[in-house]
Short mmCIF file of C-alpha atoms and ligand atoms in Angstrom, two decimals:
data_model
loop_
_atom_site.label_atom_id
_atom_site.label_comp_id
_atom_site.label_asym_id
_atom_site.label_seq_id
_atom_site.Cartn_x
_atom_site.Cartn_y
_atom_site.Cartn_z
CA UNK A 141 -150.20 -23.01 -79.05
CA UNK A 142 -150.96 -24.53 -75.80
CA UNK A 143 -154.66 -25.67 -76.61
CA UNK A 144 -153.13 -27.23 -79.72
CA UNK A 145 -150.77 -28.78 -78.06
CA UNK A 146 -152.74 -30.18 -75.28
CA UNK A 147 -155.22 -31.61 -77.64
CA UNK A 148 -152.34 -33.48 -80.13
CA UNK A 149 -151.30 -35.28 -76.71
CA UNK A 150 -154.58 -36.07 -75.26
CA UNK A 151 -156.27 -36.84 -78.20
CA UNK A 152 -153.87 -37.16 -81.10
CA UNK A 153 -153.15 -41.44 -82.01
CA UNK A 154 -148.98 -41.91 -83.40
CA UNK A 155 -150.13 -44.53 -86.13
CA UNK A 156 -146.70 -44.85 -86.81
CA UNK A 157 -143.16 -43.47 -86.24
CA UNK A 158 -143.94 -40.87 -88.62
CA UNK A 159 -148.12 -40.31 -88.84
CA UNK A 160 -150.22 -38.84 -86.55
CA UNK A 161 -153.77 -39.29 -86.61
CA UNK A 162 -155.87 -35.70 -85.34
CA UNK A 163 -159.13 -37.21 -86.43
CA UNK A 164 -161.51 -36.22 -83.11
CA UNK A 165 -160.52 -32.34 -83.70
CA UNK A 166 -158.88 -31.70 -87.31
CA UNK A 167 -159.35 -34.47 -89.88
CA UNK A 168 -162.58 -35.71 -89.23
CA UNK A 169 -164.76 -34.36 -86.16
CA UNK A 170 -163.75 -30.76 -85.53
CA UNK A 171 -163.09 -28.22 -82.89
CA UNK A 172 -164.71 -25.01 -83.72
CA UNK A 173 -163.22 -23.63 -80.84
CA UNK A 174 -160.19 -24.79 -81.40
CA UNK A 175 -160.81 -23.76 -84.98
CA UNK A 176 -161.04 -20.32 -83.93
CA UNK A 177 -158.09 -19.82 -81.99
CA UNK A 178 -156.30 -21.56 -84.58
CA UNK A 179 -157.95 -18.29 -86.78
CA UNK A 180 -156.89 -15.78 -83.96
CA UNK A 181 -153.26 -17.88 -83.86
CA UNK A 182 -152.43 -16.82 -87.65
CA UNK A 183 -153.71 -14.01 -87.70
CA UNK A 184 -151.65 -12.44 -85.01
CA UNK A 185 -148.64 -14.04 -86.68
CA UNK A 186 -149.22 -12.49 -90.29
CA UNK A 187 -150.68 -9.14 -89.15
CA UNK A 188 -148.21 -7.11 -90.63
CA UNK A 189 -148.27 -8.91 -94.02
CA UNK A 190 -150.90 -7.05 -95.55
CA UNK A 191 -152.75 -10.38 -96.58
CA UNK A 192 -155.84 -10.43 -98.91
CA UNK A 193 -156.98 -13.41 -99.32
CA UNK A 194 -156.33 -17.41 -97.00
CA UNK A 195 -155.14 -20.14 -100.09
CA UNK A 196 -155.78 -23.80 -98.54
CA UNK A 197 -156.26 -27.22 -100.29
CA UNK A 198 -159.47 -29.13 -99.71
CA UNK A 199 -160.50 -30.18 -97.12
CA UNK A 200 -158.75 -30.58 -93.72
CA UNK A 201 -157.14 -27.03 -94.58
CA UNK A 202 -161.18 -25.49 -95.28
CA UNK A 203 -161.99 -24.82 -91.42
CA UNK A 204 -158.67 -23.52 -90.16
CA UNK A 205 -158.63 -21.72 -92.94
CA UNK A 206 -162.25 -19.63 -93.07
CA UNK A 207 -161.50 -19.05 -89.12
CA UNK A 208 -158.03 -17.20 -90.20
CA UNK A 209 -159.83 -15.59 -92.63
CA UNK A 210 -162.58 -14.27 -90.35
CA UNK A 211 -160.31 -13.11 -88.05
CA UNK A 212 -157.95 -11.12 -90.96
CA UNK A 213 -161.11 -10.16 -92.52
CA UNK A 214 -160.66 -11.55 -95.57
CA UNK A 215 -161.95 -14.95 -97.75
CA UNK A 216 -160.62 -17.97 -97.60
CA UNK A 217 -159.82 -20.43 -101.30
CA UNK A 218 -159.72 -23.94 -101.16
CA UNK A 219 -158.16 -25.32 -103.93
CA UNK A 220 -159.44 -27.90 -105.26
CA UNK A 221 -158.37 -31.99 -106.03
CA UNK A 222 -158.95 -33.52 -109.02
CA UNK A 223 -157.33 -36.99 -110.39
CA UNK A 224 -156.73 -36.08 -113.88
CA UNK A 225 -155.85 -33.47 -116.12
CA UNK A 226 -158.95 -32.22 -118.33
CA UNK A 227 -160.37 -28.73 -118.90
CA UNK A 228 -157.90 -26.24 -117.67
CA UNK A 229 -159.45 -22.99 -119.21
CA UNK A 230 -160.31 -19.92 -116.30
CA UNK A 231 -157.64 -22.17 -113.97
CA UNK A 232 -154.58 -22.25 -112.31
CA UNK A 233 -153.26 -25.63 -111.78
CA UNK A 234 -150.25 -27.36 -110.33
CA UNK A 235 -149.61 -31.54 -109.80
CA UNK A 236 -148.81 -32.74 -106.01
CA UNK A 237 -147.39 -35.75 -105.34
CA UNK A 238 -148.41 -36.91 -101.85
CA UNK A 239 -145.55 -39.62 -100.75
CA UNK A 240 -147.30 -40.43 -97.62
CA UNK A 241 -150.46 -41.21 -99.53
CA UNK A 242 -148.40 -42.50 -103.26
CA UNK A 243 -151.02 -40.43 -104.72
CA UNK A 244 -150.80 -37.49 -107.45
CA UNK A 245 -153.81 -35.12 -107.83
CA UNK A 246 -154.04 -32.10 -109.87
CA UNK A 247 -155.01 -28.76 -107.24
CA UNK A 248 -156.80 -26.19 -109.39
CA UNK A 249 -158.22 -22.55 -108.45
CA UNK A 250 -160.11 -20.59 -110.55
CA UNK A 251 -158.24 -17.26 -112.14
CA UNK A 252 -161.23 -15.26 -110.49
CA UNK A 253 -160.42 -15.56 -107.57
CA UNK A 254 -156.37 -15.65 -107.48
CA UNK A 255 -155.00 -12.10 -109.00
CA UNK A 256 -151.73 -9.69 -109.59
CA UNK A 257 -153.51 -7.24 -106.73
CA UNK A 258 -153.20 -10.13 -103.97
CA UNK A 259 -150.96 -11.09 -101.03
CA UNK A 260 -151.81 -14.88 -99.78
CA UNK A 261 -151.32 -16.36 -97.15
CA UNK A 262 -150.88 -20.44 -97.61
CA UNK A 263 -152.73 -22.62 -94.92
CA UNK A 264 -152.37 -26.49 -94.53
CA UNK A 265 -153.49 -29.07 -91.72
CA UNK A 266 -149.86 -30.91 -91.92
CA UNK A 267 -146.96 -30.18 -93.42
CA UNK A 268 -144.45 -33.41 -94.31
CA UNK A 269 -142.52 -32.86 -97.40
CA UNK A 270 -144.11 -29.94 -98.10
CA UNK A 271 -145.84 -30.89 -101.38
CA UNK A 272 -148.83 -29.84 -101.12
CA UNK A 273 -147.42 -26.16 -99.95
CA UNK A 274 -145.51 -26.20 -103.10
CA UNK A 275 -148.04 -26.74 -104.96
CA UNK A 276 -150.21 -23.89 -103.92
CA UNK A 277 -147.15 -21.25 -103.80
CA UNK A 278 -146.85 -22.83 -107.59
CA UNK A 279 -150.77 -21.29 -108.30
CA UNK A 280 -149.86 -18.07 -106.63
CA UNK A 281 -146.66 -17.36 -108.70
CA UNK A 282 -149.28 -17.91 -111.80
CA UNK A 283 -151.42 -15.52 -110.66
CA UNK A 284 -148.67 -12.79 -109.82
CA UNK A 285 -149.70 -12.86 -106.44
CA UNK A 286 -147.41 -11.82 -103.30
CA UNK A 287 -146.85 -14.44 -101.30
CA UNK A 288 -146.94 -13.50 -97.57
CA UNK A 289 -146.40 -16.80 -96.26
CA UNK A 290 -147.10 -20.04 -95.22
CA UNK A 291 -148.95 -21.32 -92.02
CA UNK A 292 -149.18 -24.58 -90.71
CA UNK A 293 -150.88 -26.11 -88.26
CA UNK A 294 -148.94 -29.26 -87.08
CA UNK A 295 -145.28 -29.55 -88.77
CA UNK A 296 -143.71 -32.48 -88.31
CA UNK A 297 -140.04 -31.49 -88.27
CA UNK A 298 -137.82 -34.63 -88.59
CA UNK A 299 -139.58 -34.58 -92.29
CA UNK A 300 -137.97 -32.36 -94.77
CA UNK A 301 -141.13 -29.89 -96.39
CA UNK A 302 -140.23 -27.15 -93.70
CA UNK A 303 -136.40 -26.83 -93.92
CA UNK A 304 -137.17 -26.82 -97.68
CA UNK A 305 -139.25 -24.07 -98.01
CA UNK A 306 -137.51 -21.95 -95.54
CA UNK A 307 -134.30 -22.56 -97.26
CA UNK A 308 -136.55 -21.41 -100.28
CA UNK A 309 -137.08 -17.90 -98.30
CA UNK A 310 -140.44 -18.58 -97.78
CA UNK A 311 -142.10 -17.48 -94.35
CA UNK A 312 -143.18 -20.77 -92.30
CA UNK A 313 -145.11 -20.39 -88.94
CA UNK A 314 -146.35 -23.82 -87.59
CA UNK A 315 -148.70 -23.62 -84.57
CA UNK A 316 -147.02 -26.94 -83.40
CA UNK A 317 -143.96 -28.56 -84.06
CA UNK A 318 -143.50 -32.26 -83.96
CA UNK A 319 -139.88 -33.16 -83.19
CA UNK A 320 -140.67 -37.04 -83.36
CA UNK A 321 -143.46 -39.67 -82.60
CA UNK A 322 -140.69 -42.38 -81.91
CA UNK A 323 -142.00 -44.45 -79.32
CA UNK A 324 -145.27 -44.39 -79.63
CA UNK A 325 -145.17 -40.46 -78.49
CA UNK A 326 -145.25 -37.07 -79.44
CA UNK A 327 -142.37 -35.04 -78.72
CA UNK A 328 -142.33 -31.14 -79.56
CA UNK A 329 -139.72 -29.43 -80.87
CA UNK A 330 -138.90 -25.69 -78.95
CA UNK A 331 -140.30 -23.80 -81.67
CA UNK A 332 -143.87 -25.21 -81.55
CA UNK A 333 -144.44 -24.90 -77.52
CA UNK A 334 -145.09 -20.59 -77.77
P1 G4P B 77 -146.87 -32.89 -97.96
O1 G4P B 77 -147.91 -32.12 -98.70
O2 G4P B 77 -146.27 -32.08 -96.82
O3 G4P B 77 -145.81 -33.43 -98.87
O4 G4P B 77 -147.59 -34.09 -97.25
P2 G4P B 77 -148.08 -35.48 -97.76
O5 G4P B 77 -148.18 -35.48 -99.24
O6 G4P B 77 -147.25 -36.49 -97.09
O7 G4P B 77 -149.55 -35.51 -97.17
C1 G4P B 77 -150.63 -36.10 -97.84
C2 G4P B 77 -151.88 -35.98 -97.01
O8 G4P B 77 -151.63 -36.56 -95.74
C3 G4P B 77 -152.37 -34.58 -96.73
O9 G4P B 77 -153.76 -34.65 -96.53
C4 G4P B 77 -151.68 -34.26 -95.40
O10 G4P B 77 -152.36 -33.25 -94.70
C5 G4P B 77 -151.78 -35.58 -94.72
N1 G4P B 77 -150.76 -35.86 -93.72
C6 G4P B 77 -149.41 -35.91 -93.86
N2 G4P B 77 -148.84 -36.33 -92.73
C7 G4P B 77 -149.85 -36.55 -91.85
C8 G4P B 77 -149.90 -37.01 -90.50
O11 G4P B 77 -148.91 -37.33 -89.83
N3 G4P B 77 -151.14 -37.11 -89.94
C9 G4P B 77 -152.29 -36.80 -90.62
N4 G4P B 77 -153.45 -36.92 -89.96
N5 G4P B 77 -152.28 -36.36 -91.88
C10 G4P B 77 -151.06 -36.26 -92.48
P3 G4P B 77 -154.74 -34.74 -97.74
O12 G4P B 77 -154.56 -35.99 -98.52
O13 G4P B 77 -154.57 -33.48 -98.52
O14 G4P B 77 -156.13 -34.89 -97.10
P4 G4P B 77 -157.19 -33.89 -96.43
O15 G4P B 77 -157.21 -34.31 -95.00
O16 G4P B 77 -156.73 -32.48 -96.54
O17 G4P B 77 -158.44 -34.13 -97.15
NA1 NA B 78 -154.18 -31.37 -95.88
NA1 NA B 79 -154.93 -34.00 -94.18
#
């Protein structure tokens, strides 16, 4: 995605050689209009996929993920974070281990809104080892949804979440893909410069 792209380069700080900070148009400040073509983005990618409801994690995934789901015509779930394991009744919940952040929180979504009758489509910011995305494709195997896929919005390749998941047979489209931030810069791999 060109606008995407543009905006990671001009805007986007490499913190490190493997973190990215997107905080004046994802993270913290953000785009609406880059919001919505993100929307536009997935939802020309998973227009044949017969999707029924977005499934994102609070709460960089929230905005990309309404804007898909305005432009599918759908709503859009955030699951939600919580640090321990109490009252589970009416959910579905899963444990992610973030490695970047050495960090486990319990995701949660409510059983009303997750059911048999849906296809999902999975949205995230990042995706890095991919445990957050496995945790949410966890809540939708509860709920005996279909899973049409998962989209991301900046995939950082030389980590191992998307080979994973693919291997997995599970549909990945990332709107840009990071092939490394060595040298204090952001290199794209071929498959996220469409
Ligand atoms: P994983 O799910 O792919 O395994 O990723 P990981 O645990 O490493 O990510 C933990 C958090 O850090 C997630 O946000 C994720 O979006 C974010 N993250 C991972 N790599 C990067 C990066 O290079 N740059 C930035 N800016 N964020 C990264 P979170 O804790 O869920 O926070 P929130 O922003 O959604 O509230
Ligand atoms: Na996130
Ligand atoms: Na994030």
């Amino acid at each position: 995605m060109e606008l995407l792209e543009q905006k990671i380069l001009t805007e986007g700080k490499v913190l490190s050689e493997s973190v990215l900070k997107v905080d004046s148009f994802l993270n913290h400040q953000i785009d609406p209009r880059l919001m919505k073509q993100i929307g536009e983005a997935f939802a020309h990618r998973f227009s044949d996929a017969g999707v029924t409801k977005v499934l994102t994690l609070e709460s960089s995934g929230i905005a990309p993920a309404q804007m898909t789901g305005l432009s599918l015509g759908v709503p859009a779930i955030f699951a939600r974070k919580r640090k321990s394991l109490t009252l589970n009744d009416g959910l579905y919940s899963a444990e992610v281990h973030s490695f970047t952040k050495n960090v486990t929180n319990e995701i949660s979504v409510s059983k009303e809104y997750l059911s048999s009758e849906d296809t999902i489509l999975i949205l995230d910011d990042f995706l890095a080892n991919g445990q957050a995305a496995k945790g949410l494709i966890n809540l939708v195997q509860q709920s005996g949804a279909t899973l049409a896929g998962v989209g991301i919005i900046i995939e950082k390749g030389f980590q191992d979440g998307g080979k994973q998941l693919r291997e997995q047979g599970v549909r990945v489209e990332s709107l840009a893909t990071i092939a490394s931030l060595n040298h204090h810069t952001v290199t794209f791999s071929k498959e996220g410069a469409s």
